[in-house]
Every structure is written in C-alpha cells, then in structure tokens.
Tab-separated table of C-alpha atoms and ligand atoms in Angstrom:
chain	number	residue	atom	x	y	z
A	6	MET	CA	278.107	54.472	-85.932
A	7	HIS	CA	276.737	55.043	-89.403
A	8	GLU	CA	275.752	51.375	-89.833
A	9	LEU	CA	272.632	52.144	-87.805
A	10	SER	CA	271.656	54.988	-90.138
A	11	ILE	CA	272.291	52.798	-93.161
A	12	ALA	CA	270.324	49.894	-91.670
A	13	GLU	CA	267.344	52.213	-91.149
A	14	ALA	CA	267.513	53.276	-94.779
A	15	ILE	CA	267.744	49.652	-95.975
A	16	VAL	CA	264.708	48.635	-93.901
A	17	ALA	CA	262.779	51.601	-95.295
A	18	VAL	CA	263.594	50.675	-98.909
A	19	ALA	CA	262.840	46.976	-98.394
A	20	GLY	CA	259.631	47.642	-96.479
A	21	ARG	CA	258.306	49.940	-99.186
A	22	GLN	CA	259.327	47.619	-102.029
A	23	ALA	CA	257.817	44.594	-100.271
A	24	ASP	CA	254.411	46.175	-100.531
A	25	GLY	CA	252.870	44.207	-97.660
A	26	ARG	CA	254.587	40.888	-98.330
A	27	ARG	CA	256.818	39.163	-95.834
A	28	VAL	CA	260.497	39.609	-96.724
A	29	THR	CA	262.841	36.671	-96.227
A	30	LYS	CA	266.030	38.057	-97.746
A	31	VAL	CA	267.409	41.495	-98.531
A	32	HIS	CA	270.396	41.484	-100.846
A	33	VAL	CA	272.516	44.620	-100.525
A	34	LYS	CA	275.624	45.611	-102.430
A	35	VAL	CA	278.146	47.557	-100.364
A	36	GLY	CA	281.222	49.086	-101.911
A	37	HIS	CA	284.545	48.900	-100.084
A	38	LEU	CA	284.850	52.705	-100.004
A	39	ARG	CA	281.616	53.097	-97.999
A	40	GLN	CA	283.502	52.109	-94.852
A	41	VAL	CA	280.715	49.845	-93.664
A	42	VAL	CA	281.528	47.223	-91.036
A	43	PRO	CA	279.433	44.212	-92.130
A	44	SER	CA	278.923	42.782	-88.636
A	45	ALA	CA	277.819	46.172	-87.330
A	46	LEU	CA	275.410	46.564	-90.234
A	47	SER	CA	273.906	43.101	-89.707
A	48	PHE	CA	273.498	43.778	-86.011
A	49	SER	CA	271.868	47.156	-86.632
A	50	PHE	CA	269.616	45.651	-89.283
A	51	GLY	CA	268.290	43.150	-86.739
A	52	LEU	CA	267.467	45.950	-84.321
A	53	VAL	CA	265.831	48.246	-86.806
A	54	ALA	CA	263.864	45.545	-88.668
A	55	GLU	CA	261.980	44.463	-85.565
A	56	GLY	CA	258.258	45.025	-85.955
A	57	THR	CA	258.487	45.672	-89.718
A	58	PRO	CA	257.688	43.423	-92.733
A	59	VAL	CA	261.454	42.907	-92.956
A	60	GLU	CA	261.650	41.482	-89.438
A	61	ALA	CA	262.340	37.889	-90.433
A	62	ALA	CA	264.657	38.690	-93.330
A	63	ASP	CA	268.294	37.734	-93.691
A	64	LEU	CA	270.523	40.595	-94.659
A	65	ASP	CA	272.660	39.279	-97.483
A	66	LEU	CA	275.634	41.594	-97.934
A	67	GLU	CA	277.683	41.545	-101.095
A	68	GLU	CA	280.925	43.440	-100.658
A	69	VAL	CA	282.188	45.111	-103.797
A	70	PRO	CA	285.942	45.730	-104.024
A	71	ALA	CA	287.134	49.194	-104.965
A	72	THR	CA	288.648	49.584	-108.398
A	73	GLY	CA	289.875	52.611	-110.282
A	74	TRP	CA	290.960	53.614	-113.773
A	75	CYS	CA	294.129	55.673	-114.109
A	76	ARG	CA	293.831	58.790	-116.255
A	77	ARG	CA	297.589	58.874	-116.772
A	78	CYS	CA	298.416	55.316	-117.882
A	79	GLU	CA	294.872	53.985	-118.398
A	80	ALA	CA	295.512	50.915	-116.259
A	81	GLU	CA	292.895	49.506	-113.947
A	82	SER	CA	293.792	48.836	-110.295
A	83	ARG	CA	292.237	47.298	-107.279
A	84	LEU	CA	292.223	49.901	-104.497
A	85	GLU	CA	292.713	48.567	-101.000
A	86	ASN	CA	293.770	51.567	-98.924
A	87	PHE	CA	294.288	55.295	-98.883
A	88	PRO	CA	295.947	56.970	-100.660
A	89	LEU	CA	294.143	55.583	-103.709
A	90	LEU	CA	296.927	55.053	-106.209
A	91	CYS	CA	297.359	53.394	-109.579
A	92	LYS	CA	299.191	50.106	-109.105
A	93	THR	CA	300.897	50.425	-112.478
A	94	CYS	CA	302.309	53.967	-112.479
A	95	GLY	CA	301.615	55.211	-108.955
A	96	GLY	CA	299.433	58.061	-110.252
A	97	SER	CA	296.685	59.503	-108.075
A	98	LYS	CA	294.333	60.800	-110.765
A	99	LEU	CA	291.876	57.927	-110.729
A	100	GLU	CA	288.305	57.487	-111.815
A	101	ILE	CA	286.577	55.297	-109.286
A	102	LEU	CA	284.952	52.425	-111.173
A	103	THR	CA	283.540	50.396	-108.308
A	104	GLY	CA	283.508	50.570	-104.543
A	105	GLU	CA	280.970	53.326	-103.884
A	106	GLU	CA	277.871	51.122	-104.164
A	107	LEU	CA	275.209	51.133	-101.496
A	108	MET	CA	272.204	49.522	-103.106
A	109	VAL	CA	269.335	47.183	-102.375
A	110	GLU	CA	269.652	44.836	-105.322
A	111	TYR	CA	266.844	42.373	-104.765
A	112	LEU	CA	264.403	41.030	-102.192
A	113	GLU	CA	263.124	37.540	-101.612
A	114	MET	CA	259.614	37.384	-100.257
A	115	GLU	CA	256.767	35.064	-99.461
A	116	GLU	CA	253.608	35.582	-101.386
A	117	GLU	CA	250.267	34.019	-100.531
A	118	THR	CA	248.581	32.541	-103.554
A	119	ALA	CA	245.227	30.816	-103.835
A	120	ASP	CA	245.461	27.036	-104.354
A	121	ALA	CA	244.603	25.965	-107.870
B	7	MET	CA	246.096	29.410	-99.866
B	8	HIS	CA	249.762	28.543	-99.890
B	9	LYS	CA	252.982	30.480	-99.784
B	10	THR	CA	255.322	30.887	-102.726
B	11	ALA	CA	258.768	32.368	-102.640
B	12	VAL	CA	259.187	35.288	-105.007
B	13	LYS	CA	262.190	37.372	-105.907
B	14	LYS	CA	261.883	41.045	-106.719
B	15	VAL	CA	264.702	42.918	-108.366
B	16	VAL	CA	264.832	46.343	-106.740
B	17	MET	CA	268.098	48.088	-107.651
B	18	GLU	CA	267.364	51.043	-105.416
B	19	GLY	CA	270.171	53.051	-103.858
B	20	VAL	CA	269.874	52.844	-100.085
B	21	LEU	CA	270.052	56.626	-99.850
B	22	ASP	CA	267.987	57.460	-102.968
B	23	ALA	CA	264.986	58.654	-100.945
B	24	ASN	CA	267.218	61.026	-99.004
B	25	ASP	CA	268.982	62.190	-102.146
B	26	SER	CA	265.775	63.133	-103.928
B	27	LEU	CA	264.675	65.212	-100.936
B	28	ALA	CA	268.114	66.802	-100.926
B	29	LYS	CA	267.519	67.700	-104.563
B	30	ALA	CA	264.208	69.345	-103.642
B	31	ASN	CA	266.001	71.359	-100.939
B	32	ARG	CA	268.639	72.351	-103.462
B	33	GLU	CA	265.976	73.619	-105.849
B	34	ASP	CA	264.482	75.773	-103.080
B	35	PHE	CA	267.934	77.138	-102.242
B	36	ASP	CA	268.707	77.890	-105.874
B	37	ARG	CA	265.391	79.658	-106.320
B	38	ALA	CA	266.138	81.851	-103.293
B	39	GLY	CA	269.743	82.440	-104.409
B	40	ASN	CA	271.286	80.809	-101.337
B	41	PHE	CA	274.796	79.430	-101.171
B	42	VAL	CA	274.505	76.523	-98.765
B	43	VAL	CA	277.296	75.117	-96.615
B	44	ASN	CA	276.970	71.781	-94.863
B	45	MET	CA	279.329	72.224	-91.924
B	46	MET	CA	280.554	69.016	-90.341
B	47	SER	CA	282.940	68.100	-87.538
B	48	SER	CA	283.566	66.022	-84.446
B	49	PRO	CA	281.826	67.159	-81.286
B	50	GLY	CA	283.760	70.018	-79.729
B	51	ALA	CA	285.771	70.975	-82.822
B	52	GLY	CA	284.532	74.542	-82.423
B	53	LYS	CA	281.835	74.981	-85.097
B	54	THR	CA	279.714	77.325	-83.002
B	55	ALA	CA	282.687	79.438	-81.911
B	56	LEU	CA	283.719	79.652	-85.548
B	57	LEU	CA	280.227	80.786	-86.515
B	58	GLU	CA	280.283	83.469	-83.833
B	59	LYS	CA	283.544	84.848	-85.196
B	60	THR	CA	282.205	84.548	-88.740
B	61	LEU	CA	279.098	86.570	-87.924
B	62	GLU	CA	281.201	89.230	-86.173
B	63	HIS	CA	283.445	89.478	-89.192
B	64	LEU	CA	280.865	89.398	-91.990
B	65	ARG	CA	278.560	92.046	-90.494
B	66	GLY	CA	275.740	91.178	-92.823
B	67	ASP	CA	277.717	90.963	-96.069
B	68	PRO	CA	276.847	88.368	-97.127
B	69	ARG	CA	273.723	87.845	-95.042
B	70	LEU	CA	274.101	84.617	-93.115
B	71	GLY	CA	271.413	82.264	-91.898
B	72	VAL	CA	271.983	79.243	-89.691
B	73	LEU	CA	270.261	75.912	-89.443
B	74	GLU	CA	271.420	74.097	-86.316
B	75	GLY	CA	271.337	70.355	-86.044
B	76	ASP	CA	272.344	69.929	-82.460
B	77	VAL	CA	270.843	67.296	-80.235
B	78	GLN	CA	267.992	68.571	-78.089
B	79	THR	CA	269.515	71.580	-76.368
B	80	THR	CA	269.127	75.064	-77.767
B	81	LEU	CA	272.448	76.187	-76.301
B	82	ASP	CA	274.264	76.714	-79.571
B	83	ALA	CA	271.371	78.668	-81.044
B	84	ASP	CA	271.310	80.823	-77.874
B	85	ARG	CA	274.960	81.670	-78.365
B	86	LEU	CA	274.207	82.975	-81.843
B	87	ALA	CA	270.969	84.795	-80.937
B	88	ARG	CA	272.773	88.077	-80.191
B	89	PHE	CA	273.624	88.465	-83.873
B	90	HIS	CA	269.960	88.725	-84.852
B	91	VAL	CA	270.313	86.570	-87.930
B	92	PRO	CA	267.774	83.941	-88.978
B	93	ILE	CA	268.428	80.784	-86.963
B	94	ILE	CA	266.423	77.612	-86.769
B	95	GLN	CA	267.160	74.606	-84.629
B	96	VAL	CA	266.206	71.209	-85.978
B	97	ASN	CA	265.483	68.367	-83.644
B	98	THR	CA	267.560	65.355	-84.562
B	99	ASP	CA	266.482	62.929	-81.877
B	100	SER	CA	263.416	61.663	-83.661
B	101	GLY	CA	264.457	58.140	-84.556
B	102	PHE	CA	266.542	55.226	-83.837
B	103	GLY	CA	270.077	56.496	-84.258
B	104	GLY	CA	268.580	59.723	-85.529
B	105	GLU	CA	270.727	61.769	-83.191
B	106	CYS	CA	273.881	61.368	-85.161
B	107	HIS	CA	273.246	63.417	-88.292
B	108	LEU	CA	270.930	65.722	-90.185
B	109	ASP	CA	269.199	64.208	-93.180
B	110	ALA	CA	267.506	65.946	-96.094
B	111	ASN	CA	264.061	65.562	-94.533
B	112	MET	CA	265.047	67.224	-91.246
B	113	VAL	CA	266.611	70.087	-93.181
B	114	ARG	CA	263.466	70.330	-95.303
B	115	SER	CA	261.339	70.812	-92.190
B	116	GLY	CA	263.789	73.455	-90.930
B	117	ILE	CA	263.969	75.567	-94.072
B	118	SER	CA	260.201	75.961	-94.205
B	119	GLU	CA	260.650	78.206	-91.152
B	120	LEU	CA	263.581	80.211	-92.496
B	121	PRO	CA	263.240	83.397	-94.596
B	122	LEU	CA	265.412	82.031	-97.408
B	123	SER	CA	264.969	85.116	-99.572
B	124	ASP	CA	266.614	87.250	-96.848
B	125	ILE	CA	269.660	84.990	-96.717
B	126	ASP	CA	272.719	84.862	-98.986
B	127	VAL	CA	274.629	82.107	-97.230
B	128	LEU	CA	272.943	79.374	-95.250
B	129	VAL	CA	275.206	77.453	-92.908
B	130	ILE	CA	273.817	74.095	-91.929
B	131	GLU	CA	275.600	73.188	-88.707
B	132	ASN	CA	275.460	69.413	-88.724
B	133	VAL	CA	275.562	67.198	-85.647
B	134	GLY	CA	279.061	66.698	-84.249
B	135	ASN	CA	279.986	63.285	-85.655
B	136	LEU	CA	282.738	62.249	-88.060
B	137	VAL	CA	280.820	59.476	-89.787
B	138	CYS	CA	277.062	59.644	-90.336
B	139	PRO	CA	276.684	63.204	-91.649
B	140	ALA	CA	278.948	62.319	-94.576
B	141	GLU	CA	276.374	59.817	-95.868
B	142	PHE	CA	273.454	62.217	-96.055
B	143	LYS	CA	273.229	64.954	-98.637
B	144	VAL	CA	270.982	67.765	-97.470
B	145	GLY	CA	270.991	69.941	-100.602
B	146	GLU	CA	274.267	71.768	-99.932
B	147	ASP	CA	276.533	73.499	-102.437
B	148	ALA	CA	279.664	72.779	-100.422
B	149	ARG	CA	280.817	70.650	-97.547
B	150	VAL	CA	283.047	72.347	-95.040
B	151	MET	CA	284.766	70.313	-92.402
B	152	VAL	CA	285.935	71.898	-89.183
B	153	TYR	CA	288.781	69.914	-87.691
B	154	SER	CA	290.407	70.600	-84.350
B	155	ILE	CA	294.101	69.832	-84.044
B	156	THR	CA	293.328	68.348	-80.610
B	157	GLU	CA	291.922	65.366	-82.541
B	158	GLY	CA	295.358	64.190	-83.652
B	159	GLU	CA	296.878	63.480	-87.067
B	160	GLU	CA	295.264	60.118	-87.836
B	161	LYS	CA	291.574	60.951	-88.212
B	162	PRO	CA	291.612	61.439	-92.011
B	163	LEU	CA	292.811	57.852	-92.385
B	164	LYS	CA	290.292	56.534	-89.826
B	165	TYR	CA	287.291	58.422	-91.193
B	166	PRO	CA	288.071	58.882	-94.886
B	167	LEU	CA	284.395	59.023	-95.893
B	168	MET	CA	283.911	62.512	-94.471
B	169	PHE	CA	287.369	63.825	-95.309
B	170	ARG	CA	286.960	62.639	-98.895
B	171	SER	CA	283.683	64.469	-99.302
B	172	ALA	CA	284.913	67.840	-97.967
B	173	ASP	CA	285.280	70.834	-100.297
B	174	LEU	CA	287.141	72.817	-97.663
B	175	VAL	CA	288.823	71.827	-94.400
B	176	ILE	CA	289.173	74.413	-91.642
B	177	VAL	CA	291.993	73.294	-89.366
B	178	ASN	CA	290.854	74.887	-86.114
B	179	LYS	CA	292.506	75.645	-82.756
B	180	ILE	CA	295.778	76.249	-84.567
B	181	ASP	CA	296.715	78.621	-81.715
B	182	LEU	CA	297.265	75.491	-79.593
B	183	LEU	CA	299.879	74.119	-81.983
B	184	GLU	CA	302.870	74.951	-79.789
B	185	HIS	CA	301.243	73.327	-76.744
B	186	LEU	CA	300.233	70.070	-78.360
B	187	ASP	CA	302.036	67.056	-79.637
B	188	PHE	CA	300.452	67.526	-83.045
B	189	ASP	CA	302.383	67.137	-86.286
B	190	LEU	CA	300.713	69.525	-88.717
B	191	GLU	CA	302.709	68.322	-91.724
B	192	GLN	CA	301.758	64.740	-91.026
B	193	PHE	CA	298.087	65.669	-90.648
B	194	LEU	CA	298.084	67.595	-93.934
B	195	GLY	CA	299.814	64.640	-95.595
B	196	ASN	CA	297.105	62.293	-94.309
B	197	LEU	CA	294.478	64.727	-95.535
B	198	ASP	CA	296.056	64.755	-98.996
B	199	ASP	CA	296.141	60.967	-98.973
B	200	VAL	CA	292.341	60.781	-98.792
B	201	ASN	CA	291.426	64.058	-100.540
B	202	PRO	CA	294.387	65.234	-102.635
B	203	GLY	CA	294.770	68.994	-102.708
B	204	VAL	CA	291.545	69.819	-100.852
B	205	PRO	CA	291.571	73.532	-99.921
B	206	ARG	CA	292.430	74.083	-96.262
B	207	ILE	CA	292.465	77.075	-93.964
B	208	LEU	CA	294.510	77.151	-90.757
B	209	ALA	CA	292.327	78.902	-88.239
B	210	SER	CA	291.669	79.718	-84.635
B	211	ALA	CA	288.123	80.655	-83.809
B	212	ARG	CA	289.420	81.817	-80.425
B	213	ALA	CA	292.335	83.956	-81.574
B	214	GLY	CA	290.766	85.047	-84.855
B	215	GLU	CA	293.387	83.527	-87.132
B	216	GLY	CA	292.093	82.423	-90.520
B	217	ILE	CA	288.668	84.030	-90.043
B	218	GLU	CA	289.297	86.584	-92.759
B	219	GLU	CA	290.398	83.891	-95.192
B	220	TRP	CA	287.322	81.799	-94.389
B	221	CYS	CA	284.996	84.779	-94.773
B	222	GLY	CA	286.708	85.584	-98.066
B	223	TRP	CA	286.027	82.029	-99.209
B	224	LEU	CA	282.356	82.430	-98.274
B	225	ARG	CA	282.103	85.762	-100.079
B	226	LYS	CA	283.735	84.403	-103.186
B	227	LYS	CA	281.585	81.282	-103.262
B	228	SER	CA	278.366	83.146	-102.602
B	229	GLY	CA	279.139	85.788	-105.210
B	230	SER	CA	279.050	88.522	-102.603
B	231	THR	CA	281.417	91.474	-103.043
B	232	GLU	CA	284.406	92.204	-100.854
B	233	PRO	CA	283.639	95.070	-98.491
B	234	ALA	CA	285.048	98.416	-99.587
B	235	THR	CA	288.237	99.293	-97.751
C	307	ZN	ZN1	298.536	54.692	-113.839
C-alpha cells in the first residue's frame, strides 16, 4: 500500500515547512496517474501525523486529471485509462501534460502573535 | 498572545527530499563508474534465483555487486554468499510502512559499506512489492522488473505505476508456461498498453532460459565487453 509511504513523505514535508507552527490544513495535488486511492491516503495520513505538528491538520487532496498532447495530430486529450491514447487520432505517442503531480502546494497554520 | 491563521505556499514535491538523495547516490555511482540496476518485483517472482544464475553466468565480467533490500532476514544474502561478490543487506523495517520499499536514504547507508570502485554493475534488489518501490528513485540507471508468469496476465493493468517505469521486463518462470493457464500474448499486450514497446526477455531462472540474453543486456548497458569465444 504505497499510500502509507506517500503519507509519511507528506507529513515530513509539512512538518519541516511548518517550522514549529501548528498545521491546520495540508493541501496536496495528486495526479491521476499516481494511482493514489484518496481514502487510503487520508487514512494513512491520520496514522502517520499522530504526534507531529501536523497532527490536527486536514489533508486537502486536489485530484488532477491526466491529460496528454499528441505528437502526431497535436490534439490534447483527457486520459482516463491505459492504454493512454489520443482521443482524436488514436495515436499512442503522447506527451503527458498533467496527471503526474504529487506536490504539497500550501499549508494553513496557526501562528501565535503578541496582542497589539 | 492570540492565534492568527496563516497560509504558506510550499510547492514542494512530496518525494523531492528522496529524489535529491537519489541524485547524490547517482553522483557517487557515476564517479565510481557503476551501472546501477534497481530490480523490482512481487514477492516470490524469483529475483534471487535470477541473481544466482546471473552470477554463475557472468563469472566476474562485468563485476557485480548486490545491495539487498529484503525485510529482516539475511536469507537471500546467504544464498549469494558463495559467489564471493560484494553484498550488503539493508534493513528496511525502520519505519512505519518502511518495510515495503527501499528509498534513496536506505541505499545511501548501504553503499557506504560497498567497495563501489571494485564493482561494474550494482544490482539493487528491492523489496518484493509491486507498488511502493516504483515511487522511490534510489539513484539507478535502469529499472528492471522481474515478473513471474504465475502472477497472471492482468497485473500490468492493475499496477501500471511500476510497469510504466520499467526499462526492461524479465518475464520469469517461462518454463512453466505449458503447465499454467497463462496467456503470454495477452500479458505482453497488457504490458504494451502501459509501457509501449518496453524491452522484454522471456526467461527461466530455474531452467536457464534467457539468462544469456539478460547478461548480454547487462554487459551492453555497463559498457563491458562480450567474453571472447
Ligand atoms: Zn492524435
């Protein structure tokens, strides 16, 4: 189950970037081609985050559809399943445009500030 | 004191930390002139048996080294000990879910104990798992997948992540073909659906089929010469 490995990596990135602050939300972009099961990732995230500055955070997953650009006919297609084929000409020589993302985009945190 | 909500834009790839360590490994390998194979498979697909046959066949040209990523036991490393090649076993059970793959950091700790300059080809035998190892670069030049025909025809479609990332697929246990209900054409078609035209070698680590072709691939990739005949 690679969601557990990915959750560990997300918690590590968020914990380091939080720099001691309490994280309330972690926004992660996940491309369709990464084969991540969102519910499994959320579950794993809850397990792994325990006892870290990310403990109380919501994991906010943004799923990015897979799209490709056809080198033969230059059309752009949404790619749902394998084989990855151009929807216009059926060609298989595609440049993947989106769908391989796996990125922590932003964090929301609580910061303690002195009252004015 | 009071609390304010703040937003911090991060834009950091989840696996960036791993990838930069993988790059450091790669630089060490390049400096030592190693061709590095990340060998991946399901459990029981026959990686260790394949390595035994490979070592018998290569006879030191090129010089092979092995980094084993098996869970806890040293059994696989014991099987290879008789070949007297550099072998290191890396413990993969150090974290939550850490048992399912090697990452760049584990490999980094392993290579510090290997005589890289005495090795031409380093085979990193990853943990038997069809999913997690595909996510983690370790600094390899090539990904080789060992697939046993006992696993059926559908796995490329179920686990496309790993099949897509392979540079070579060794279709193992091909000697069992006549005894199994396995449709080789259908499997190869599924493989081409996720990784069109990926090189493949039909092999049997038990019967020796395909070993010469695989060793030839290793020699060619590592820049080692064919043995004189
Ligand atoms: Zn097209």
